[in-house]
mmCIF file of C-alpha atoms and ligand atoms in Angstrom:
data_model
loop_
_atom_site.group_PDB
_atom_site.id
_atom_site.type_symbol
_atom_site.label_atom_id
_atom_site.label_comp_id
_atom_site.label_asym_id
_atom_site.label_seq_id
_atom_site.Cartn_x
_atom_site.Cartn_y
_atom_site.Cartn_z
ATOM 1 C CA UNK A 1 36.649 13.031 -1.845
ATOM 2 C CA UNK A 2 38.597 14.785 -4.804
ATOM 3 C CA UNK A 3 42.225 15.137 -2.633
ATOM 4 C CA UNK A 4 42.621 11.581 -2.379
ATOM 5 C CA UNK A 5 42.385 11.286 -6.398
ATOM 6 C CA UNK A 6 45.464 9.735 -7.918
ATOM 7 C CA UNK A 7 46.327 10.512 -11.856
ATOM 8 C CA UNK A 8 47.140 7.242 -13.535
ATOM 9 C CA UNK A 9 46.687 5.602 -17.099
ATOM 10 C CA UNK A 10 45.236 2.395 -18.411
ATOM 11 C CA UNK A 11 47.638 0.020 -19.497
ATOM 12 C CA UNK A 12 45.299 -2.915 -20.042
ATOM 13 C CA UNK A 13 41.302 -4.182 -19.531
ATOM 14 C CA UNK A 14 40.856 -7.523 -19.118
ATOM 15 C CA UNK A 15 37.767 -9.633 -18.042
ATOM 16 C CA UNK A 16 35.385 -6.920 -16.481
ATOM 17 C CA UNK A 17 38.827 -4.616 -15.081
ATOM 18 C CA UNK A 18 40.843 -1.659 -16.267
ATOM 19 C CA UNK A 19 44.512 -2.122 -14.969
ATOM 20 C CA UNK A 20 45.652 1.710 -14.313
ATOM 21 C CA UNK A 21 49.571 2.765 -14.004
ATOM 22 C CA UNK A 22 50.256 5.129 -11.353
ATOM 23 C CA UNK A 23 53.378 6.255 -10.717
ATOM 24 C CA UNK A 24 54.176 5.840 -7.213
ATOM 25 C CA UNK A 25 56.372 7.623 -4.586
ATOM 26 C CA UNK A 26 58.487 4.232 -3.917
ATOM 27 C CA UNK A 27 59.061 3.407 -7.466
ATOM 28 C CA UNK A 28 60.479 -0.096 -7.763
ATOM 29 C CA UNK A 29 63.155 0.154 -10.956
ATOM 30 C CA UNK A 30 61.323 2.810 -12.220
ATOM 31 C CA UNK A 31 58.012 1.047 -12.590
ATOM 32 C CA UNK A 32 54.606 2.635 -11.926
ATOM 33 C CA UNK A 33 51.911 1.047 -9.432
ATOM 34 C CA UNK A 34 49.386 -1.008 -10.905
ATOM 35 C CA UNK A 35 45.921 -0.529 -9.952
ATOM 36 C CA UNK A 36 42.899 -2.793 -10.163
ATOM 37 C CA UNK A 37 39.799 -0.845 -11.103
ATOM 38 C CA UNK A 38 36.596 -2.739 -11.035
ATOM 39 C CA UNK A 39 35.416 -1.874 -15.171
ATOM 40 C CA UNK A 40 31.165 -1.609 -13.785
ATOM 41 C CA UNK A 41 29.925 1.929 -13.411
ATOM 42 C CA UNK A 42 32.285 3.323 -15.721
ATOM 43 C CA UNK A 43 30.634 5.203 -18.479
ATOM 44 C CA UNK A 44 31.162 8.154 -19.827
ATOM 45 C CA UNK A 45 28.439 10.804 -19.736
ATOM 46 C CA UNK A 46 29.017 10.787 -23.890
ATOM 47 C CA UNK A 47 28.302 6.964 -24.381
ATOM 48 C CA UNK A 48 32.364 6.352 -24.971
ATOM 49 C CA UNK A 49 34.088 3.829 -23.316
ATOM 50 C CA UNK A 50 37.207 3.890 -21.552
ATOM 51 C CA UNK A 51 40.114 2.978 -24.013
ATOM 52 C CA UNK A 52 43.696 1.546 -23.135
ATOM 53 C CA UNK A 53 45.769 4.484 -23.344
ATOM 54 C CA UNK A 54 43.479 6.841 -21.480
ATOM 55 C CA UNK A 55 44.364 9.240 -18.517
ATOM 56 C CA UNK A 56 41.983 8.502 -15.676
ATOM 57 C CA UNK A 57 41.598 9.766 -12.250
ATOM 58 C CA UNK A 58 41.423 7.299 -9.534
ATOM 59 C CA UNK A 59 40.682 6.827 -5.801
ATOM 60 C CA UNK A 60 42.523 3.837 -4.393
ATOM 61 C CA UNK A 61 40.169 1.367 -2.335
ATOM 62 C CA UNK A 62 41.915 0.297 1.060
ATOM 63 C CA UNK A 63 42.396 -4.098 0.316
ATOM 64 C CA UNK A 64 44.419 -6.147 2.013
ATOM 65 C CA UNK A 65 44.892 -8.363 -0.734
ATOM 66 C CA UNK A 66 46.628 -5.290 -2.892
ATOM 67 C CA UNK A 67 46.188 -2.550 -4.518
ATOM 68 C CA UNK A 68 42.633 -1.798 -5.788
ATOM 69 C CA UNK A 69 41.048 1.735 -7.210
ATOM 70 C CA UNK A 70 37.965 2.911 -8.519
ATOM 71 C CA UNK A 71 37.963 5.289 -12.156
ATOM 72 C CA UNK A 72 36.654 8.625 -10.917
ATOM 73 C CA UNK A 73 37.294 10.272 -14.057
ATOM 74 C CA UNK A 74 38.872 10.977 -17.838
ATOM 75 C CA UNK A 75 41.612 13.396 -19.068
ATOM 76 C CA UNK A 76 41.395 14.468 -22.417
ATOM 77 C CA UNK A 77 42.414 12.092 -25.019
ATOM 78 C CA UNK A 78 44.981 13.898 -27.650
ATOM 79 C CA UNK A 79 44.066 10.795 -30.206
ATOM 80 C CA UNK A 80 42.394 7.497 -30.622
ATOM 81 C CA UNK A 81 43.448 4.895 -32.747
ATOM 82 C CA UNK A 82 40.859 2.598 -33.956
ATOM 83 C CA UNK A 83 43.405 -0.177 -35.318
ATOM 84 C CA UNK A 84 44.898 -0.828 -32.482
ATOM 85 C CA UNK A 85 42.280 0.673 -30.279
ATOM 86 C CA UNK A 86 44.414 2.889 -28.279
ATOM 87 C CA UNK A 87 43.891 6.332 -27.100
ATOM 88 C CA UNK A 88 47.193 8.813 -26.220
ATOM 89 C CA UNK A 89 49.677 7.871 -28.760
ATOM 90 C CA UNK A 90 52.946 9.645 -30.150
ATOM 91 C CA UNK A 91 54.155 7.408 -32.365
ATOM 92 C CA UNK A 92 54.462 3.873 -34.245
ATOM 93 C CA UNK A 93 57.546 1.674 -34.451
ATOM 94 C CA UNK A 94 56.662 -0.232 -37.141
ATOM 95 C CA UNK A 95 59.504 -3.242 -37.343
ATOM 96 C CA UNK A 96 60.451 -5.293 -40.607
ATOM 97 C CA UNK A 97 64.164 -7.706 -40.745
ATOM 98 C CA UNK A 98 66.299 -6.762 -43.320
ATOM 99 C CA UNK A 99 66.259 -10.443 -43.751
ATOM 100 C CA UNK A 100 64.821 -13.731 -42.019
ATOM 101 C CA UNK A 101 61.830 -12.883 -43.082
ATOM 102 C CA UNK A 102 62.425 -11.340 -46.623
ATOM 103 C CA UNK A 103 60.739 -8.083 -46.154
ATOM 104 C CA UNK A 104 57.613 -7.209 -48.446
ATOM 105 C CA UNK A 105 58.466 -3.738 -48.922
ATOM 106 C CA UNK A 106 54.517 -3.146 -49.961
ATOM 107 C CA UNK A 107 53.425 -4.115 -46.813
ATOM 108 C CA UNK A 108 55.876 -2.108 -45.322
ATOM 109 C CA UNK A 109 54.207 1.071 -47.518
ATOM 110 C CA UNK A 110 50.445 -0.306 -46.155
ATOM 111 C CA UNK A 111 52.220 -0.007 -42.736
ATOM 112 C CA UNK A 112 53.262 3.601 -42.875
ATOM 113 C CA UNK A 113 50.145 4.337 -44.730
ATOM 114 C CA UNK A 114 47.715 2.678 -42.083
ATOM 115 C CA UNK A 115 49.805 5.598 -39.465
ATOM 116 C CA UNK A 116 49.610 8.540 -41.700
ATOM 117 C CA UNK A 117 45.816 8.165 -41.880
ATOM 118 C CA UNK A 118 45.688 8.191 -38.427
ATOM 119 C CA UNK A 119 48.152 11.688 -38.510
ATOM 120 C CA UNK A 120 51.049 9.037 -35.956
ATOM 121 C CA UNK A 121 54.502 9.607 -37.014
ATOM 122 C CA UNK A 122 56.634 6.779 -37.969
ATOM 123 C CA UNK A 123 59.575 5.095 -37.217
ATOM 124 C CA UNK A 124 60.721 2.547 -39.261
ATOM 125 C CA UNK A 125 63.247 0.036 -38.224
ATOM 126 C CA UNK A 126 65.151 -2.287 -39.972
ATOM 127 C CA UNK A 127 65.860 -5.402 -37.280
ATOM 128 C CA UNK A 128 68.652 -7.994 -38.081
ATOM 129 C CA UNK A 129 71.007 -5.876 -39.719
ATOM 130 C CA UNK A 130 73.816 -8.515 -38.744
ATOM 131 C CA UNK A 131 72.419 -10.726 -40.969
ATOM 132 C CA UNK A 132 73.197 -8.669 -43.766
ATOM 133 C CA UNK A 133 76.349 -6.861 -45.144
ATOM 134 C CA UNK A 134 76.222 -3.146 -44.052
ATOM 135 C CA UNK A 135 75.611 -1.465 -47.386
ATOM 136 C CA UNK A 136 72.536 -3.399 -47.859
ATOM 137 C CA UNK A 137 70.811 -2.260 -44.786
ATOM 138 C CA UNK A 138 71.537 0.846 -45.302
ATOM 139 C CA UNK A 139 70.342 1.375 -48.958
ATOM 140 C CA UNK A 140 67.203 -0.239 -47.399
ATOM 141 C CA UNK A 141 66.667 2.374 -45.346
ATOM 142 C CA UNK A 142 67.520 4.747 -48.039
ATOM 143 C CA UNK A 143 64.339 4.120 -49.926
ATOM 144 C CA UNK A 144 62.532 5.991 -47.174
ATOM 145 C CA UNK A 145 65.006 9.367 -47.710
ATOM 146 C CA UNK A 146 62.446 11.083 -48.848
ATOM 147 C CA UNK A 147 59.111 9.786 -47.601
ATOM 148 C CA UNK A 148 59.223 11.648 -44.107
ATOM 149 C CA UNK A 149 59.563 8.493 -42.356
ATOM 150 C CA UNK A 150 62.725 7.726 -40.689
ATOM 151 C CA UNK A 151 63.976 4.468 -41.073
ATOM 152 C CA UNK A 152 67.434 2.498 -39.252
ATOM 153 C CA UNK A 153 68.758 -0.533 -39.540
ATOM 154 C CA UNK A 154 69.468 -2.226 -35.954
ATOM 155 C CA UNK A 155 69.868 -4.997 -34.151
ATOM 156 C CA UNK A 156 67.891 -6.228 -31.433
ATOM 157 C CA UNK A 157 71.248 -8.106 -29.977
ATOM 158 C CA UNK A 158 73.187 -4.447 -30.171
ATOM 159 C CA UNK A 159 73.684 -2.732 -27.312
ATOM 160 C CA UNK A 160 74.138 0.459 -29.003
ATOM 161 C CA UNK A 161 70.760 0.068 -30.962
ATOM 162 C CA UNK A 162 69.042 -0.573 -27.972
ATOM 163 C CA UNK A 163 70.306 2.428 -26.223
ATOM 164 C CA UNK A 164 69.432 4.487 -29.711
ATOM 165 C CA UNK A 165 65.983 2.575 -29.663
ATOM 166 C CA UNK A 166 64.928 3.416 -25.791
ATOM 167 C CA UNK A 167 65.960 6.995 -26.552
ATOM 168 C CA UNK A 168 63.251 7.320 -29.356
ATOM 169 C CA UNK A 169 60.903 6.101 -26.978
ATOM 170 C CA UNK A 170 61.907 8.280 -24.214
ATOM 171 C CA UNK A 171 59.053 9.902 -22.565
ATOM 172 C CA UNK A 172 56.806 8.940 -25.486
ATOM 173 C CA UNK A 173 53.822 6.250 -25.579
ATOM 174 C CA UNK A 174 54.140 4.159 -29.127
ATOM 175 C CA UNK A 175 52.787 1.633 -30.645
ATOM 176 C CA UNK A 176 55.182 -1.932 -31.853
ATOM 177 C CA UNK A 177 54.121 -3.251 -35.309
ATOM 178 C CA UNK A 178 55.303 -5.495 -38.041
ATOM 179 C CA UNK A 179 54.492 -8.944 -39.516
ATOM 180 C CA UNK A 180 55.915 -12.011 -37.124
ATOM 181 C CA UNK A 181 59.582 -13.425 -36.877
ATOM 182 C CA UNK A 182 61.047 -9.911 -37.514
ATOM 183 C CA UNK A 183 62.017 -9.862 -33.924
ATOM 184 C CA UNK A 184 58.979 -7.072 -32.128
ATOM 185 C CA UNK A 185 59.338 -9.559 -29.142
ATOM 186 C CA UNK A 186 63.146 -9.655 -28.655
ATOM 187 C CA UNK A 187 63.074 -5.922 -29.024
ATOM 188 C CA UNK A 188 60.559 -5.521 -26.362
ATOM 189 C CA UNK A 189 62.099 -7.544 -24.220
ATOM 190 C CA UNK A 190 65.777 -5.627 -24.896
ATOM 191 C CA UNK A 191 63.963 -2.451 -24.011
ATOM 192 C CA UNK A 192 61.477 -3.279 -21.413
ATOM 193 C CA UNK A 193 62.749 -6.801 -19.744
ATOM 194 C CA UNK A 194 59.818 -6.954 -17.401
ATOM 195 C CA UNK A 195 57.425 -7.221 -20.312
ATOM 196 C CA UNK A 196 57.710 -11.143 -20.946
ATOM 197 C CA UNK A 197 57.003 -11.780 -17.711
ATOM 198 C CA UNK A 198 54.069 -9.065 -17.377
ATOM 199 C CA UNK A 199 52.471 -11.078 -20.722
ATOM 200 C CA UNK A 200 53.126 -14.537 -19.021
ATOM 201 C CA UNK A 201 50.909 -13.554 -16.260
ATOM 202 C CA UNK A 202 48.331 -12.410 -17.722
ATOM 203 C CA UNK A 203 47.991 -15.265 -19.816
ATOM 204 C CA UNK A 204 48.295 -17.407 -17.179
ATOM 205 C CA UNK A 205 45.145 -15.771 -15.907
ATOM 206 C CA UNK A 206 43.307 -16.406 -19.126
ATOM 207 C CA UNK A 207 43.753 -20.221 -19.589
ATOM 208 C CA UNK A 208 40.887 -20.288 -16.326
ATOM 209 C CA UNK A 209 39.090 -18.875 -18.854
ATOM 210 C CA UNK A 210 38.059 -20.232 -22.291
ATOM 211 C CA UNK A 211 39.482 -18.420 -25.048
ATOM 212 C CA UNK A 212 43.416 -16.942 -25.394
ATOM 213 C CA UNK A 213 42.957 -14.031 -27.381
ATOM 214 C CA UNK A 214 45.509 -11.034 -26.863
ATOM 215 C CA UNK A 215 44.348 -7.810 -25.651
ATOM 216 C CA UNK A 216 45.927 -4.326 -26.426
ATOM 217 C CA UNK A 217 48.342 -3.646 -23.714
ATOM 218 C CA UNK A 218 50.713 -0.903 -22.996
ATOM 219 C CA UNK A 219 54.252 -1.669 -21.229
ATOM 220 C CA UNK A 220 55.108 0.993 -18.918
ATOM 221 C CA UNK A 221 58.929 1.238 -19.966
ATOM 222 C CA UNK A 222 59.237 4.118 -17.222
ATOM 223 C CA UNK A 223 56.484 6.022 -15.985
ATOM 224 C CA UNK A 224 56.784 8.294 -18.859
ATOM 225 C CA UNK A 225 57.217 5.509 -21.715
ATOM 226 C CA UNK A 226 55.054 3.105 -23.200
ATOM 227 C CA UNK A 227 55.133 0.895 -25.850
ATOM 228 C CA UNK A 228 52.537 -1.178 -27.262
ATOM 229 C CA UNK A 229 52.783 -4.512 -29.071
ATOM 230 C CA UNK A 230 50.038 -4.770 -31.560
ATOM 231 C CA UNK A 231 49.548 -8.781 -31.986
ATOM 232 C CA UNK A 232 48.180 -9.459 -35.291
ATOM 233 C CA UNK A 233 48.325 -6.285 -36.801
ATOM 234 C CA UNK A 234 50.387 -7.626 -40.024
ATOM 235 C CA UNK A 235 46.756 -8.951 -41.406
ATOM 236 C CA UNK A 236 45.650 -5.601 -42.208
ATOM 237 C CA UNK A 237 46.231 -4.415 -46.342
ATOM 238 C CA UNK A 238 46.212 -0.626 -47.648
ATOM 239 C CA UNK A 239 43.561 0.943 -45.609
ATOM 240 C CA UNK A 240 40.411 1.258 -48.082
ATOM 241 C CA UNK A 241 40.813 4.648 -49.764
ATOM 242 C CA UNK A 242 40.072 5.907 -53.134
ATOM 243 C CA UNK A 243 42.766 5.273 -55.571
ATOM 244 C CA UNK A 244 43.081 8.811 -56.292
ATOM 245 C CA UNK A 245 44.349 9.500 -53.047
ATOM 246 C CA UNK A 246 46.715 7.330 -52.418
ATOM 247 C CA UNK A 247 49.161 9.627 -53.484
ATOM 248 C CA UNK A 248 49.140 12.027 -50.990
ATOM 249 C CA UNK A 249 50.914 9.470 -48.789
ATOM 250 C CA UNK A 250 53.815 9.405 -51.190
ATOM 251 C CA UNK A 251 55.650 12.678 -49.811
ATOM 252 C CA UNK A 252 58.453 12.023 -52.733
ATOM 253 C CA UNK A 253 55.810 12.956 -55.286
ATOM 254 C CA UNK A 254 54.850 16.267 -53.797
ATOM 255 C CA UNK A 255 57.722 18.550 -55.884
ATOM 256 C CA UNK A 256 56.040 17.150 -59.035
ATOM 257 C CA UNK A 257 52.092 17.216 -58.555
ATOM 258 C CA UNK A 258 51.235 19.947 -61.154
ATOM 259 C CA UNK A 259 53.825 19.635 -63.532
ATOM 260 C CA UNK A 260 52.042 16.199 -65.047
ATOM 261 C CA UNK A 261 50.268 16.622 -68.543
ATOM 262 C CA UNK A 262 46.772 15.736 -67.413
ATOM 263 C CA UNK A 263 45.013 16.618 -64.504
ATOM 264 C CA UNK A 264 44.617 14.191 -62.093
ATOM 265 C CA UNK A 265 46.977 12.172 -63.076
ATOM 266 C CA UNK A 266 47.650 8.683 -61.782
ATOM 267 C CA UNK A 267 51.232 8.449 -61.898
ATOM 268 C CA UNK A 268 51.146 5.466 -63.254
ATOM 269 C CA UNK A 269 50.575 5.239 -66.999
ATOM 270 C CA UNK A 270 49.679 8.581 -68.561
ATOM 271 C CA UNK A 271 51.680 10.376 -71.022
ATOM 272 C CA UNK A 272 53.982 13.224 -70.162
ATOM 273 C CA UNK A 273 53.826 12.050 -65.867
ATOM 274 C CA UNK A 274 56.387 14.004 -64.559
ATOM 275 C CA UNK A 275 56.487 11.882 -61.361
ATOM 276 C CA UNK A 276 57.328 8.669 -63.922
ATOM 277 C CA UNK A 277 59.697 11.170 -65.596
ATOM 278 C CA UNK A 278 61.603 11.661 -61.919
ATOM 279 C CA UNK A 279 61.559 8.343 -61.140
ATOM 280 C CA UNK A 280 63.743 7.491 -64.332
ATOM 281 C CA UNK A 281 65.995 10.318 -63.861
ATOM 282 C CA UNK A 282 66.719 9.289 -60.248
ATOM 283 C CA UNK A 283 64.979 11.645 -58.528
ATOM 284 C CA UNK A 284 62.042 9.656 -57.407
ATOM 285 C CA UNK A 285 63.165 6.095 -55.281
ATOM 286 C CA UNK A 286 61.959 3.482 -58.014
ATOM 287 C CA UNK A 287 61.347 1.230 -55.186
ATOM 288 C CA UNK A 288 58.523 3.502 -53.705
ATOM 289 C CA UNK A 289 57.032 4.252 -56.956
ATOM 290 C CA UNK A 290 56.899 0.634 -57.914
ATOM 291 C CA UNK A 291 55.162 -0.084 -54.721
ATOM 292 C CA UNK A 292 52.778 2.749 -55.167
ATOM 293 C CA UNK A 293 51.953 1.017 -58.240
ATOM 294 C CA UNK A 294 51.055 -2.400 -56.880
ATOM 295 C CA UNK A 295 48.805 -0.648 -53.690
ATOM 296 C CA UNK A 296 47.200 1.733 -56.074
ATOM 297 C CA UNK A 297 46.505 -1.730 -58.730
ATOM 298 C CA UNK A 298 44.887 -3.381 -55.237
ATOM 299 C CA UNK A 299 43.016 -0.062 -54.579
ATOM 300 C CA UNK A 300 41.220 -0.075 -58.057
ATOM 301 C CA UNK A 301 40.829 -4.106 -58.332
ATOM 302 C CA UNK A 302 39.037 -3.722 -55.021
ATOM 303 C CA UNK A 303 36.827 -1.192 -56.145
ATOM 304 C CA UNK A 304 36.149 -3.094 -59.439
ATOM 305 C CA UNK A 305 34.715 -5.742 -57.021
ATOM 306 C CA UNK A 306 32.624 -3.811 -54.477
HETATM 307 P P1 LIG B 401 58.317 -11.331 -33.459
HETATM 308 O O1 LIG B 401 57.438 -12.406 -34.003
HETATM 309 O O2 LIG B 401 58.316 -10.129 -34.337
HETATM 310 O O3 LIG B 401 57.998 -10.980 -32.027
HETATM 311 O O4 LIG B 401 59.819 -11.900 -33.511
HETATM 312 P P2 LIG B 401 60.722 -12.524 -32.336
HETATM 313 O O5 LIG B 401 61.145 -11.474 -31.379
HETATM 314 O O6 LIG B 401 60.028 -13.713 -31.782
HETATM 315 O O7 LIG B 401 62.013 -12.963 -33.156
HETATM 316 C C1 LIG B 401 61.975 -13.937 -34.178
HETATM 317 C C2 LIG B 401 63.352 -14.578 -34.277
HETATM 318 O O8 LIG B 401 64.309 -13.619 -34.726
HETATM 319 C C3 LIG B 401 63.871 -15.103 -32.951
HETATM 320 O O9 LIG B 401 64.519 -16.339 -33.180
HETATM 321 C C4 LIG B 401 64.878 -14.052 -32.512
HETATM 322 O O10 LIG B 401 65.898 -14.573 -31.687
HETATM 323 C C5 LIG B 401 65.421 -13.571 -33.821
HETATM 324 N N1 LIG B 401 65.953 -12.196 -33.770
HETATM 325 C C6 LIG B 401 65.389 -11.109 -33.208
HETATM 326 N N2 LIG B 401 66.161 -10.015 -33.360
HETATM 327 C C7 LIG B 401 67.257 -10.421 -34.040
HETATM 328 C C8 LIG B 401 68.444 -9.734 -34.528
HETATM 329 O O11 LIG B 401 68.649 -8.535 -34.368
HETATM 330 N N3 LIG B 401 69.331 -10.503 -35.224
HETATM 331 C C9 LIG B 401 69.137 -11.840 -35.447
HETATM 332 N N4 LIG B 401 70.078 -12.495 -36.139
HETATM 333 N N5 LIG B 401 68.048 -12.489 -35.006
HETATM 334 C C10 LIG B 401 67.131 -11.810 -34.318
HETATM 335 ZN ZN1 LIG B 402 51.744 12.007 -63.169
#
């Protein structure tokens, strides 16, 4: 019976169910139902299966004990991430401290580079900032001027970040990563204050079972915003790419591809570069080119050893 189908989105699937968002007439504080959808009997005709993220048609099943649906159907997926696995995503908030941790501005390059694969835009964030004097956070942020990622330094105790912060997410499903202690968790919570509790529960739930492992899950912000934390994701290097290409995720080098002596070049020890050339003259952020160095060193080490 098609009428009674409801439009709603996986936020999580957990031990044999799909939870599904739905946003509901009665909205409590602007947060969607949750339905319970039993995970058996849901293939797709194409062998895929159902990924957090997805749009999915349901048909709520009448239980007294709450609310309970049945997957009736997919929408389209505009993307699918593999790392996290995720379908439906606009965007990655990827979050280093300016200090407290130290950031490793290389991993913060295999970050953005792990997103631009995947074509999701990125916004970079800077947490902490009031542990450092203003001019250094900013010139952080700097080195990204010309990389086409946007990068702030914020807060996660300012009010007036965390109004800036919620309006980048407005109406948008992203994903949260960054290494631990930069403060992913107190930003969640400053944007989305049910979440703790939300992850509470559901691990609560899993200490019946054996294992604690943490599952994608989205946080319905409103029922037009999610966010996803992505536990663990810090682990991850530079993607595994030729060396040779890693250079088309340097945007600042674009202006001078063409112009170096030799074909092909590496920008990183030939005669005559003219990216090396703009990097001394200013042109080029020295911090990006050194840490296009060091990934491009681990790209060709790695392939010494395959
Ligand atoms: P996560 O591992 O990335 O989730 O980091 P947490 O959210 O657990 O934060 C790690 C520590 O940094 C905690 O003690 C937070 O209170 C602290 N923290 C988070 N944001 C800020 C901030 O903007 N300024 C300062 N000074 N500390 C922060
Ligand atoms: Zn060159």
């Amino acid at each position: 019976q098609r009428c009674s189908d409801m439009t709603g989105r996986i936020i999580r699937g957990i031990g044999g169910f799909y939870y599904v968002a739905v946003a509901s007439s009665g909205m409590t504080e602007g947060q969607p139902d949750i339905y319970e959808c039993h995970a058996r009997g849901i293939f797709r005709k194409d062998g895929k299966k159902p990924l957090v993220g997805d749009y999915v048609e349901i048909e709520p099943v009448p239980d007294e004990h709450g609310l309970i649906g049945r997957i009736e159907g997919f929408l389209p997926r505009k993307n699918e991430l593999i790392r996290p696995a995720v379908s439906n995503v606009d965007q990655a908030i990827v979050v280093f401290a300016i200090r407290s941790p130290e950031p490793s501005l290389v991993l913060t390059d295999s970050f953005i580079i792990q997103m631009m694969m995947q074509d999701i835009p990125v916004i970079l964030l800077f947490n902490k900032k009031d542990l450092a004097d203003k001019d250094y956070a900013v010139s952080l942020a700097e080195i990204y001027g010309d990389s086409g990622v946007k990068a702030y330094p914020v807060s996660a105790r300012d009010e007036e970040d965390v109004r800036m912060i919620k309006g980048m997410l407005d109406g948008r499903t992203s994903i949260l990563a960054g290494p631990s202690g930069v403060g992913k968790s107190t930003l969640l919570n400053a944007v989305c204050p049910g979440a703790s509790m939300e992850t509470g529960e559901i691990s609560k739930k899993l200490k019946r079972g054996k294992h604690t492992t943490r599952h994608s899950e989205l946080f319905a912000v409103s029922e037009d915003t999610y966010l996803m934390d992505t536990p663990g994701f810090s682990a991850f290097g530079v993607p595994d790419m030729d060396p040779e290409e890693l250079k088309v995720y340097y945007r600042e080098f674009f202006p001078y591809e063409g112009s170096c002596r030799f074909n092909g070049c590496s920008h990183t020890h030939e005669p005559d570069c003219a990216v090396r050339h703009a990097v001394y003259a200013g042109e080029v952020n020295r911090n990006r080119y050194e840490n296009y160095c060091s990934l491009y060193d681990e790209l060709r080490s790695r392939k010494r050893y395959r």
